[in-house]
Coordinates of N, CA and C in Angstrom, one line a residue:
M14 N 0.8 -1.2 0.0 CA 0.0 0.0 0.0 C 0.9 1.2 0.0
S15 N 0.7 2.1 -1.0 CA 1.5 3.4 -1.1 C 1.1 4.3 0.1
P16 N 2.1 5.1 0.5 CA 1.8 6.0 1.7 C 0.6 6.9 1.4
A17 N 0.5 7.4 0.1 CA -0.7 8.3 -0.2 C -2.0 7.6 0.0
F18 N -2.1 6.4 -0.6 CA -3.3 5.6 -0.4 C -3.6 5.2 1.0
E19 N -2.5 5.0 1.8 CA -2.6 4.6 3.2 C -3.2 5.8 3.9
A20 N -2.8 7.0 3.6 CA -3.3 8.2 4.2 C -4.8 8.4 4.0
V21 N -5.2 8.2 2.7 CA -6.7 8.3 2.3 C -7.5 7.2 3.1
F22 N -6.9 6.0 3.0 CA -7.7 4.9 3.6 C -7.9 5.1 5.1
W23 N -6.9 5.4 5.9 CA -7.1 5.6 7.3 C -7.9 6.9 7.6
G24 N -7.8 7.9 6.8 CA -8.6 9.0 6.9 C -10.1 8.7 6.8
F25 N -10.4 7.8 5.8 CA -11.8 7.3 5.6 C -12.2 6.5 6.8
V26 N -11.3 5.7 7.3 CA -11.7 4.8 8.4 C -12.1 5.6 9.6
S27 N -11.2 6.6 10.0 CA -11.5 7.4 11.1 C -12.8 8.3 10.9
G28 N -13.0 8.8 9.7 CA -14.2 9.6 9.4 C -15.4 8.7 9.3
G29 N -15.3 7.4 9.0 CA -16.4 6.5 8.9 C -17.0 6.3 10.3
A30 N -16.2 6.5 11.3 CA -16.7 6.4 12.7 C -17.8 7.4 13.0
L31 N -17.7 8.6 12.3 CA -18.7 9.6 12.4 C -20.0 9.1 11.9
V32 N -20.0 8.5 10.7 CA -21.2 8.0 10.1 C -21.8 6.9 10.9
L33 N -21.0 6.0 11.5 CA -21.5 4.9 12.3 C -22.1 5.5 13.6
G34 N -21.5 6.4 14.2 CA -22.0 7.1 15.4 C -23.3 7.8 15.1
A35 N -23.3 8.5 13.9 CA -24.5 9.2 13.5 C -25.7 8.3 13.3
A36 N -25.5 7.1 12.7 CA -26.5 6.1 12.5 C -27.1 5.7 13.8
V37 N -26.3 5.4 14.8 CA -26.8 5.0 16.1 C -27.6 6.1 16.8
G38 N -27.0 7.3 16.8 CA -27.6 8.5 17.4 C -29.0 8.9 16.8
F39 N -29.1 8.7 15.4 CA -30.3 9.1 14.7 C -31.4 8.0 14.8
L40 N -31.0 6.8 14.7 CA -31.9 5.7 14.6 C -32.3 5.0 16.0
V41 N -31.4 5.2 17.0 CA -31.7 4.6 18.3 C -31.8 5.7 19.3
N42 N -32.8 5.5 20.2 CA -33.0 6.5 21.2 C -32.1 6.3 22.4
V43 N -30.9 6.7 22.3 CA -29.9 6.5 23.3 C -30.1 7.5 24.5
P44 N -30.1 7.0 25.7 CA -30.3 8.0 26.8 C -29.2 9.1 26.9
S45 N -29.6 10.3 27.2 CA -28.7 11.4 27.2 C -27.5 11.2 28.1
R46 N -27.6 10.5 29.2 CA -26.5 10.3 30.1 C -25.5 9.3 29.5
V47 N -26.0 8.3 28.7 CA -25.1 7.4 28.1 C -24.3 8.1 27.0
V48 N -25.0 9.0 26.2 CA -24.3 9.8 25.2 C -23.2 10.6 25.8
A49 N -23.6 11.3 26.9 CA -22.6 12.2 27.6 C -21.4 11.4 28.1
G50 N -21.7 10.2 28.7 CA -20.6 9.4 29.2 C -19.7 8.9 28.1
I51 N -20.2 8.6 26.9 CA -19.4 8.2 25.8 C -18.6 9.4 25.3
M52 N -19.2 10.6 25.3 CA -18.5 11.8 24.9 C -17.3 12.1 25.8
A53 N -17.5 11.9 27.1 CA -16.5 12.1 28.1 C -15.3 11.1 27.8
F54 N -15.7 9.9 27.6 CA -14.6 8.8 27.3 C -13.9 9.3 26.0
G55 N -14.6 9.7 25.0 CA -13.9 10.1 23.7 C -13.0 11.3 23.9
S56 N -13.4 12.2 24.8 CA -12.6 13.4 25.1 C -11.3 13.0 25.8
G57 N -11.3 12.0 26.7 CA -10.1 11.5 27.3 C -9.2 10.8 26.3
V58 N -9.8 10.1 25.4 CA -9.0 9.4 24.4 C -8.3 10.4 23.5
L59 N -8.9 11.4 23.1 CA -8.3 12.4 22.2 C -7.2 13.2 22.9
I60 N -7.5 13.6 24.2 CA -6.5 14.3 24.9 C -5.2 13.5 25.1
S61 N -5.3 12.2 25.3 CA -4.1 11.4 25.4 C -3.4 11.3 24.1
A62 N -4.1 11.1 23.0 CA -3.5 11.0 21.7 C -2.7 12.2 21.3
L63 N -3.4 13.4 21.5 CA -2.7 14.6 21.1 C -1.5 15.0 22.0
S64 N -1.6 14.5 23.3 CA -0.5 14.7 24.2 C 0.7 13.9 23.9
F65 N 0.5 12.6 23.7 CA 1.7 11.7 23.6 C 2.1 11.4 22.2
E66 N 1.1 11.3 21.3 CA 1.4 11.0 19.9 C 1.8 12.3 19.1
L67 N 0.9 13.3 19.2 CA 1.1 14.5 18.3 C 2.1 15.4 18.9
M68 N 1.9 15.9 20.1 CA 2.8 16.8 20.8 C 4.1 16.2 21.1
G69 N 4.1 14.9 21.5 CA 5.4 14.3 21.7 C 6.3 14.2 20.5
E70 N 5.7 13.8 19.4 CA 6.4 13.8 18.1 C 6.9 15.1 17.7
A71 N 6.0 16.1 17.8 CA 6.4 17.5 17.4 C 7.5 18.0 18.2
F72 N 7.5 17.8 19.5 CA 8.6 18.2 20.3 C 9.9 17.6 20.0
E73 N 9.9 16.3 19.7 CA 11.1 15.6 19.4 C 11.8 16.1 18.1
E74 N 10.9 16.5 17.1 CA 11.4 16.9 15.8 C 11.7 18.4 15.8
A75 N 10.9 19.2 16.4 CA 11.0 20.7 16.2 C 11.4 21.5 17.4
G76 N 11.4 20.8 18.6 CA 11.8 21.5 19.8 C 10.6 22.3 20.4
L77 N 10.9 22.9 21.6 CA 9.8 23.5 22.4 C 9.2 24.7 21.7
G78 N 10.1 25.6 21.2 CA 9.6 26.9 20.6 C 8.6 26.7 19.5
A79 N 9.0 25.9 18.5 CA 8.2 25.7 17.3 C 6.9 24.9 17.7
T80 N 7.1 24.0 18.6 CA 5.9 23.2 19.0 C 4.9 24.0 19.7
A81 N 5.4 24.9 20.6 CA 4.5 25.8 21.4 C 3.8 26.8 20.5
T82 N 4.6 27.3 19.5 CA 4.0 28.3 18.6 C 2.9 27.7 17.8
G83 N 3.2 26.5 17.2 CA 2.2 25.8 16.4 C 1.0 25.4 17.2
F84 N 1.2 25.0 18.4 CA 0.1 24.6 19.3 C -0.8 25.8 19.6
L85 N -0.3 26.9 19.9 CA -1.1 28.1 20.2 C -1.8 28.6 18.9
L86 N -1.1 28.5 17.8 CA -1.6 29.0 16.5 C -2.8 28.1 16.2
G87 N -2.7 26.8 16.3 CA -3.9 26.0 16.0 C -5.0 26.3 16.9
A88 N -4.8 26.5 18.2 CA -5.8 26.8 19.1 C -6.5 28.1 18.7
F89 N -5.7 29.1 18.4 CA -6.3 30.4 18.0 C -7.2 30.3 16.7
I90 N -6.7 29.6 15.7 CA -7.4 29.5 14.5 C -8.7 28.8 14.7
Y91 N -8.7 27.7 15.5 CA -9.9 27.0 15.7 C -10.9 27.8 16.5
A92 N -10.4 28.5 17.6 CA -11.3 29.3 18.4 C -12.0 30.4 17.7
A93 N -11.2 31.0 16.8 CA -11.7 32.1 16.0 C -12.8 31.6 15.0
A94 N -12.5 30.5 14.3 CA -13.5 30.0 13.4 C -14.7 29.5 14.1
N95 N -14.5 28.9 15.3 CA -15.7 28.3 16.0 C -16.5 29.5 16.6
R96 N -15.9 30.6 17.0 CA -16.7 31.7 17.4 C -17.5 32.3 16.3
L97 N -17.0 32.4 15.1 CA -17.7 32.9 14.0 C -18.9 32.0 13.7
L98 N -18.7 30.7 13.7 CA -19.8 29.7 13.4 C -20.9 29.8 14.4
A99 N -20.5 30.0 15.7 CA -21.4 30.1 16.8 C -22.5 31.2 16.5
V100 N -22.0 32.3 15.9 CA -22.9 33.4 15.6 C -24.0 33.0 14.7
F101 N -23.7 32.0 13.8 CA -24.7 31.6 12.8 C -25.4 30.3 13.2
G102 N -25.3 29.9 14.5 CA -26.1 28.9 15.0 C -25.5 27.5 15.2
A103 N -24.1 27.4 15.1 CA -23.5 26.1 15.2 C -22.8 25.9 16.6
R104 N -23.1 26.7 17.6 CA -22.5 26.6 18.9 C -22.7 25.3 19.5
H105 N -23.9 24.7 19.4 CA -24.2 23.5 20.1 C -24.3 22.3 19.2
R106 N -23.5 22.3 18.1 CA -23.6 21.3 17.1 C -23.4 19.8 17.6
K107 N -22.7 19.7 18.7 CA -22.4 18.3 19.2 C -23.2 18.0 20.4
R108 N -24.2 18.8 20.7 CA -25.1 18.5 21.9 C -26.2 17.5 21.5
S109 N -26.5 16.6 22.4 CA -27.5 15.6 22.0 C -28.9 16.0 22.5
G110 N -29.1 17.0 23.3 CA -30.4 17.4 23.8 C -31.1 18.4 22.9
D111 N -31.8 19.3 23.5 CA -32.6 20.3 22.7 C -31.9 21.6 22.4
Q112 N -30.5 21.6 22.6 CA -29.8 22.9 22.5 C -29.6 23.3 21.0
Q113 N -29.6 22.4 20.1 CA -29.3 22.7 18.7 C -30.5 23.6 18.1
P114 N -30.2 24.5 17.2 CA -31.3 25.3 16.6 C -32.2 24.4 15.8
K115 N -33.5 24.8 15.7 CA -34.4 24.0 14.9 C -34.1 24.1 13.4
A116 N -34.7 23.1 12.8 CA -34.4 22.9 11.3 C -34.9 24.1 10.5
D117 N -35.9 24.8 11.0 CA -36.5 25.9 10.2 C -35.8 27.2 10.5
E118 N -34.8 27.2 11.3 CA -34.1 28.5 11.6 C -33.0 28.7 10.5
G119 N -33.2 29.7 9.7 CA -32.4 29.9 8.5 C -31.0 30.1 8.8
G120 N -30.1 29.4 8.0 CA -28.7 29.5 8.1 C -28.0 28.6 9.0
S121 N -28.8 28.1 10.0 CA -28.1 27.3 11.0 C -27.7 25.9 10.5
G122 N -28.4 25.4 9.5 CA -28.1 24.1 9.0 C -26.7 24.1 8.3
A123 N -26.5 25.2 7.5 CA -25.2 25.3 6.8 C -24.1 25.5 7.8
A124 N -24.3 26.3 8.9 CA -23.3 26.6 9.9 C -22.9 25.3 10.6
I125 N -23.9 24.5 10.9 CA -23.6 23.2 11.6 C -22.8 22.3 10.7
A126 N -23.1 22.3 9.4 CA -22.4 21.4 8.5 C -20.9 21.9 8.4
V127 N -20.7 23.2 8.3 CA -19.4 23.7 8.2 C -18.6 23.5 9.5
G128 N -19.3 23.6 10.7 CA -18.7 23.3 12.0 C -18.3 21.9 12.1
A129 N -19.1 21.0 11.6 CA -18.7 19.6 11.6 C -17.5 19.3 10.8
L130 N -17.4 20.0 9.7 CA -16.2 19.9 8.8 C -15.0 20.4 9.6
L131 N -15.2 21.6 10.2 CA -14.1 22.2 11.0 C -13.5 21.3 12.1
D132 N -14.4 20.6 12.7 CA -14.0 19.7 13.8 C -13.2 18.5 13.3
G133 N -13.5 18.0 12.1 CA -12.9 16.8 11.6 C -11.5 17.0 10.9
I134 N -11.3 18.2 10.3 CA -10.1 18.5 9.5 C -8.8 18.3 10.3
P135 N -8.6 19.0 11.4 CA -7.3 18.8 12.1 C -7.0 17.4 12.5
E136 N -7.9 16.6 12.9 CA -7.7 15.2 13.2 C -7.2 14.4 12.0
S137 N -7.8 14.7 10.9 CA -7.5 13.9 9.6 C -6.1 14.3 9.1
I138 N -5.8 15.6 9.2 CA -4.5 16.1 8.7 C -3.4 15.4 9.6
A139 N -3.7 15.3 10.9 CA -2.8 14.7 11.8 C -2.4 13.2 11.4
I140 N -3.4 12.5 10.8 CA -3.2 11.2 10.3 C -2.2 11.2 9.2
G141 N -2.4 12.0 8.2 CA -1.5 12.1 7.1 C -0.1 12.5 7.6
L142 N 0.0 13.4 8.5 CA 1.3 13.9 9.0 C 2.0 12.8 9.8
S143 N 1.2 11.9 10.4 CA 1.8 10.8 11.2 C 2.6 9.8 10.3
I144 N 2.1 9.7 9.0 CA 2.9 8.9 8.0 C 4.2 9.5 7.7
L145 N 4.2 10.8 7.6 CA 5.5 11.5 7.3 C 6.4 11.4 8.4
H146 N 5.9 11.4 9.6 CA 6.8 11.3 10.8 C 7.5 9.9 10.9
G147 N 6.7 8.8 10.7 CA 7.3 7.5 10.9 C 7.3 6.6 9.7
G148 N 6.9 7.0 8.5 CA 6.9 6.2 7.4 C 5.7 5.3 7.3
A149 N 4.9 5.2 8.3 CA 3.7 4.4 8.3 C 2.7 5.1 9.3
V150 N 1.4 4.9 9.1 CA 0.4 5.5 9.9 C 0.6 5.1 11.4
S151 N 0.3 6.1 12.2 CA 0.3 5.8 13.7 C -1.1 5.1 14.0
I152 N -1.0 3.8 14.3 CA -2.3 3.1 14.6 C -2.9 3.7 15.9
A153 N -2.1 4.1 16.8 CA -2.6 4.6 18.0 C -3.4 5.9 17.8
T154 N -2.9 6.8 16.9 CA -3.6 8.0 16.5 C -4.9 7.7 15.8
V155 N -4.8 6.8 14.8 CA -6.1 6.5 14.1 C -7.1 5.9 15.1
A156 N -6.7 5.0 15.9 CA -7.6 4.4 16.9 C -8.2 5.4 17.8
A157 N -7.4 6.3 18.3 CA -7.9 7.4 19.2 C -8.9 8.3 18.5
I158 N -8.6 8.6 17.2 CA -9.6 9.5 16.5 C -10.9 8.7 16.2
F159 N -10.7 7.4 15.8 CA -11.9 6.6 15.6 C -12.8 6.5 16.8
L160 N -12.2 6.3 18.0 CA -12.9 6.1 19.2 C -13.6 7.4 19.7
S161 N -13.0 8.5 19.3 CA -13.6 9.8 19.7 C -14.6 10.3 18.7
N162 N -14.5 9.8 17.4 CA -15.5 10.2 16.4 C -16.8 9.5 16.6
L163 N -16.8 8.3 17.1 CA -18.0 7.6 17.4 C -19.0 8.4 18.3
P164 N -18.6 8.9 19.5 CA -19.5 9.7 20.3 C -19.8 11.0 19.7
E165 N -18.9 11.6 18.9 CA -19.2 12.9 18.3 C -20.3 12.8 17.3
G166 N -20.3 11.8 16.5 CA -21.4 11.5 15.5 C -22.7 11.2 16.2
L167 N -22.5 10.3 17.2 CA -23.7 9.9 18.0 C -24.4 11.1 18.6
S168 N -23.7 11.9 19.4 CA -24.3 13.0 20.1 C -24.9 14.0 19.2
S169 N -24.1 14.4 18.2 CA -24.6 15.4 17.3 C -25.8 15.0 16.5
S170 N -25.8 13.8 16.0 CA -27.0 13.4 15.2 C -28.2 13.2 16.1
A171 N -28.0 12.8 17.4 CA -29.2 12.8 18.3 C -29.8 14.2 18.5
G172 N -28.9 15.2 18.6 CA -29.4 16.5 18.7 C -30.0 17.0 17.5
M173 N -29.5 16.6 16.3 CA -30.1 17.0 15.0 C -31.5 16.5 14.8
R174 N -31.7 15.2 15.3 CA -33.0 14.6 15.2 C -34.0 15.3 16.0
K175 N -33.6 15.7 17.2 CA -34.5 16.4 18.1 C -34.8 17.8 17.6
A176 N -33.9 18.4 16.8 CA -34.1 19.7 16.2 C -34.9 19.7 14.9
G177 N -35.3 18.4 14.5 CA -36.2 18.3 13.3 C -35.4 18.1 12.0
R178 N -34.1 17.8 12.1 CA -33.3 17.6 10.9 C -33.7 16.3 10.2
S179 N -33.8 16.3 8.9 CA -34.1 15.0 8.2 C -33.0 14.0 8.1
A180 N -33.3 12.8 7.9 CA -32.3 11.8 7.7 C -31.3 12.1 6.6
V181 N -31.9 12.7 5.5 CA -31.0 13.0 4.3 C -30.0 14.1 4.8
Y182 N -30.4 15.1 5.5 CA -29.5 16.1 6.0 C -28.4 15.5 6.9
V183 N -28.9 14.7 7.9 CA -27.9 14.2 8.9 C -26.9 13.2 8.2
F184 N -27.4 12.3 7.5 CA -26.4 11.3 6.9 C -25.7 12.0 5.7
G185 N -26.3 13.0 5.1 CA -25.5 13.7 4.0 C -24.3 14.4 4.6
I186 N -24.5 15.1 5.8 CA -23.4 15.8 6.4 C -22.3 14.8 6.8
W187 N -22.7 13.7 7.5 CA -21.6 12.9 8.0 C -20.9 12.1 6.9
T188 N -21.6 11.7 5.9 CA -21.0 11.1 4.7 C -20.0 12.0 4.1
T189 N -20.4 13.3 3.9 CA -19.5 14.3 3.3 C -18.3 14.5 4.2
I190 N -18.5 14.5 5.5 CA -17.4 14.7 6.4 C -16.4 13.5 6.3
A191 N -17.0 12.3 6.2 CA -16.1 11.1 6.1 C -15.2 11.2 4.9
V192 N -15.8 11.6 3.8 CA -15.0 11.8 2.5 C -14.0 12.9 2.7
A193 N -14.4 14.0 3.4 CA -13.5 15.1 3.6 C -12.3 14.7 4.5
C194 N -12.6 13.8 5.5 CA -11.6 13.3 6.3 C -10.5 12.5 5.6
G195 N -10.9 11.7 4.6 CA -10.0 11.0 3.8 C -9.1 11.9 2.9
L196 N -9.8 12.9 2.4 CA -9.1 13.9 1.5 C -8.1 14.8 2.4
S197 N -8.6 15.1 3.6 CA -7.7 15.9 4.4 C -6.5 15.2 4.9
S198 N -6.7 13.9 5.2 CA -5.5 13.0 5.5 C -4.5 12.9 4.4
L199 N -5.1 12.8 3.1 CA -4.2 12.8 2.0 C -3.5 14.1 1.8
A200 N -4.2 15.2 2.0 CA -3.6 16.5 1.9 C -2.5 16.7 3.0
G201 N -2.7 16.2 4.2 CA -1.7 16.3 5.2 C -0.4 15.6 4.8
Y202 N -0.5 14.5 4.0 CA 0.6 13.7 3.6 C 1.3 14.4 2.3
V203 N 0.4 14.7 1.3 CA 0.9 15.2 0.0 C 1.5 16.6 0.1
I204 N 0.8 17.5 0.8 CA 1.2 18.9 0.8 C 2.5 19.0 1.6
F205 N 2.7 18.3 2.6 CA 3.9 18.5 3.5 C 5.0 17.4 3.2
D206 N 4.8 16.7 2.2 CA 5.8 15.6 1.8 C 7.2 16.2 1.5
G207 N 7.2 17.4 0.9 CA 8.5 18.0 0.5 C 9.0 19.0 1.6
F208 N 8.4 19.1 2.7 CA 8.8 20.0 3.8 C 9.8 19.3 4.7
S209 N 10.5 20.1 5.4 CA 11.5 19.6 6.4 C 10.7 18.9 7.6
P210 N 11.4 18.0 8.3 CA 10.7 17.4 9.5 C 10.3 18.4 10.5
G211 N 11.0 19.5 10.6 CA 10.7 20.6 11.6 C 9.4 21.2 11.2
V212 N 9.1 21.5 9.9 CA 7.9 22.1 9.5 C 6.7 21.1 9.7
V213 N 7.0 19.9 9.4 CA 5.9 18.9 9.6 C 5.6 18.8 11.0
A214 N 6.6 18.8 11.9 CA 6.3 18.7 13.3 C 5.6 19.9 13.8
A215 N 5.9 21.1 13.4 CA 5.2 22.3 13.8 C 3.8 22.3 13.4
T216 N 3.5 21.7 12.2 CA 2.2 21.6 11.6 C 1.4 20.6 12.5
T217 N 2.0 19.6 12.9 CA 1.4 18.6 13.8 C 0.9 19.2 15.1
A218 N 1.8 20.1 15.6 CA 1.4 20.9 16.8 C 0.2 21.8 16.5
V219 N 0.1 22.4 15.4 CA -1.0 23.2 15.0 C -2.3 22.3 15.1
A220 N -2.2 21.1 14.5 CA -3.4 20.2 14.5 C -3.8 19.9 15.9
A221 N -2.7 19.6 16.8 CA -3.0 19.3 18.2 C -3.7 20.4 18.9
G222 N -3.2 21.6 18.7 CA -3.8 22.8 19.3 C -5.3 23.0 19.0
A223 N -5.6 22.8 17.7 CA -7.0 22.9 17.2 C -7.8 21.8 17.8
M224 N -7.2 20.6 17.9 CA -8.0 19.4 18.5 C -8.3 19.7 20.0
L225 N -7.4 20.2 20.7 CA -7.6 20.4 22.2 C -8.7 21.5 22.4
T226 N -8.6 22.5 21.6 CA -9.6 23.6 21.7 C -11.0 23.0 21.3
M227 N -11.0 22.2 20.3 CA -12.3 21.6 19.9 C -12.9 20.7 21.0
I228 N -12.0 20.0 21.7 CA -12.5 19.1 22.8 C -13.1 19.9 23.9
V229 N -12.4 21.0 24.3 CA -12.9 21.9 25.4 C -14.2 22.6 25.0
D230 N -14.2 23.1 23.7 CA -15.4 23.9 23.3 C -16.6 23.1 23.0
T231 N -16.4 21.9 22.4 CA -17.6 21.2 21.9 C -17.9 19.9 22.5
M232 N -16.9 19.2 23.0 CA -17.1 17.8 23.6 C -17.3 17.8 25.1
I233 N -16.5 18.5 25.8 CA -16.6 18.5 27.3 C -17.9 19.1 27.8
P234 N -18.5 20.2 27.1 CA -19.8 20.7 27.6 C -20.9 19.6 27.5
E235 N -20.9 18.8 26.5 CA -21.9 17.8 26.4 C -21.6 16.7 27.4
A236 N -20.3 16.4 27.6 CA -20.0 15.3 28.6 C -20.4 15.7 30.0
F237 N -20.2 16.9 30.4 CA -20.4 17.4 31.7 C -21.9 17.6 32.0
A238 N -22.6 18.0 30.9 CA -24.1 18.4 31.1 C -24.9 17.3 31.7
E239 N -24.6 16.1 31.5 CA -25.4 15.0 32.0 C -24.7 14.1 33.0
T240 N -23.4 13.9 32.8 CA -22.6 13.1 33.8 C -22.1 13.8 35.0
H241 N -22.0 15.1 34.9 CA -21.6 16.0 36.0 C -20.3 15.4 36.7
N242 N -20.3 15.0 37.9 CA -19.1 14.6 38.7 C -18.5 13.4 38.1
W243 N -19.2 12.6 37.3 CA -18.6 11.4 36.7 C -17.8 11.7 35.5
A244 N -18.0 12.9 34.9 CA -17.3 13.2 33.6 C -15.8 13.1 33.7
G245 N -15.2 13.6 34.8 CA -13.8 13.5 34.9 C -13.2 12.1 35.0
L246 N -13.9 11.3 35.7 CA -13.5 9.9 35.9 C -13.6 9.1 34.6
I247 N -14.7 9.3 33.9 CA -14.9 8.6 32.6 C -13.8 9.1 31.6
A248 N -13.5 10.4 31.6 CA -12.5 11.0 30.7 C -11.1 10.4 31.0
V249 N -10.8 10.2 32.3 CA -9.6 9.5 32.7 C -9.5 8.1 32.2
L250 N -10.6 7.4 32.2 CA -10.6 6.0 31.7 C -10.3 6.0 30.2
G251 N -10.9 7.0 29.5 CA -10.6 7.1 28.0 C -9.1 7.5 27.8
F252 N -8.6 8.4 28.6 CA -7.2 8.7 28.5 C -6.3 7.5 28.7
L253 N -6.6 6.7 29.7 CA -5.8 5.6 30.0 C -5.8 4.5 28.9
V254 N -7.0 4.3 28.3 CA -7.1 3.3 27.2 C -6.3 3.8 26.1
S255 N -6.4 5.1 25.7 CA -5.6 5.6 24.6 C -4.1 5.5 24.9
F256 N -3.7 5.9 26.1 CA -2.3 5.8 26.5 C -1.7 4.4 26.4
A257 N -2.5 3.4 26.9 CA -2.1 2.0 26.9 C -2.0 1.6 25.4
L258 N -2.9 2.0 24.6 CA -2.9 1.6 23.2 C -1.7 2.1 22.5
S259 N -1.3 3.4 22.8 CA -0.1 4.0 22.2 C 1.2 3.2 22.6
K260 N 1.2 2.7 23.8 CA 2.4 2.0 24.2 C 2.5 0.6 23.6
V261 N 1.3 0.0 23.5 CA 1.2 -1.4 22.9 C 1.5 -1.3 21.4
A262 N 0.9 -0.3 20.7 CA 1.1 -0.1 19.3 C 2.5 0.3 19.0
G263 N 3.1 1.1 19.9 CA 4.5 1.6 19.7 C 5.5 0.5 19.9

């Protein structure tokens, strides 16, 4: 399997978890506390992956200065884009309750779709960059993103259903995002293939910064809303599973 094809394949695999989660969330009436618990677990998984896989690799290749700069830049870019989308109705796009805007509110549907795309791009680019780092995809990174995408798709689609969104809209969004994940992973590999390891590492830190900001802005609020004092413990379990996976896979 060529590295480029590998990037596309694993990008599709991780993005496919969004579609799988969306199917469960839209077709099955999953209790809100269960959805929130799964979201807390997914948050812990992603935090572990970006800490040990992404930031660790970036630091080893580029040093503290470039890694910190990229990390902060990614956080700022995501926060600014997310703030803009919130104005148009996408603030609660990953909430499973009644927080999402109703389907008849003009403009909110497009904003939610763009927001879902914004959430998935940094993770997918990180997959492509992981191939540049080690010559092969980081299984731990892919597994962590897959495990976190399941609750994201589940929670968001449950909220979309309650807001009156149609099945065509919901599955159209997540199928499109899954395709975009594959293409973003390919872009992460192809675009940065000719750059120095330091630039690739700094870009990995940018993706990590965007991912952490996304977790705090969109995943943790849903996790805490229903699980409350249990959210931290469940997130720790997710963190531990991802950490153990990275050590076993490594």
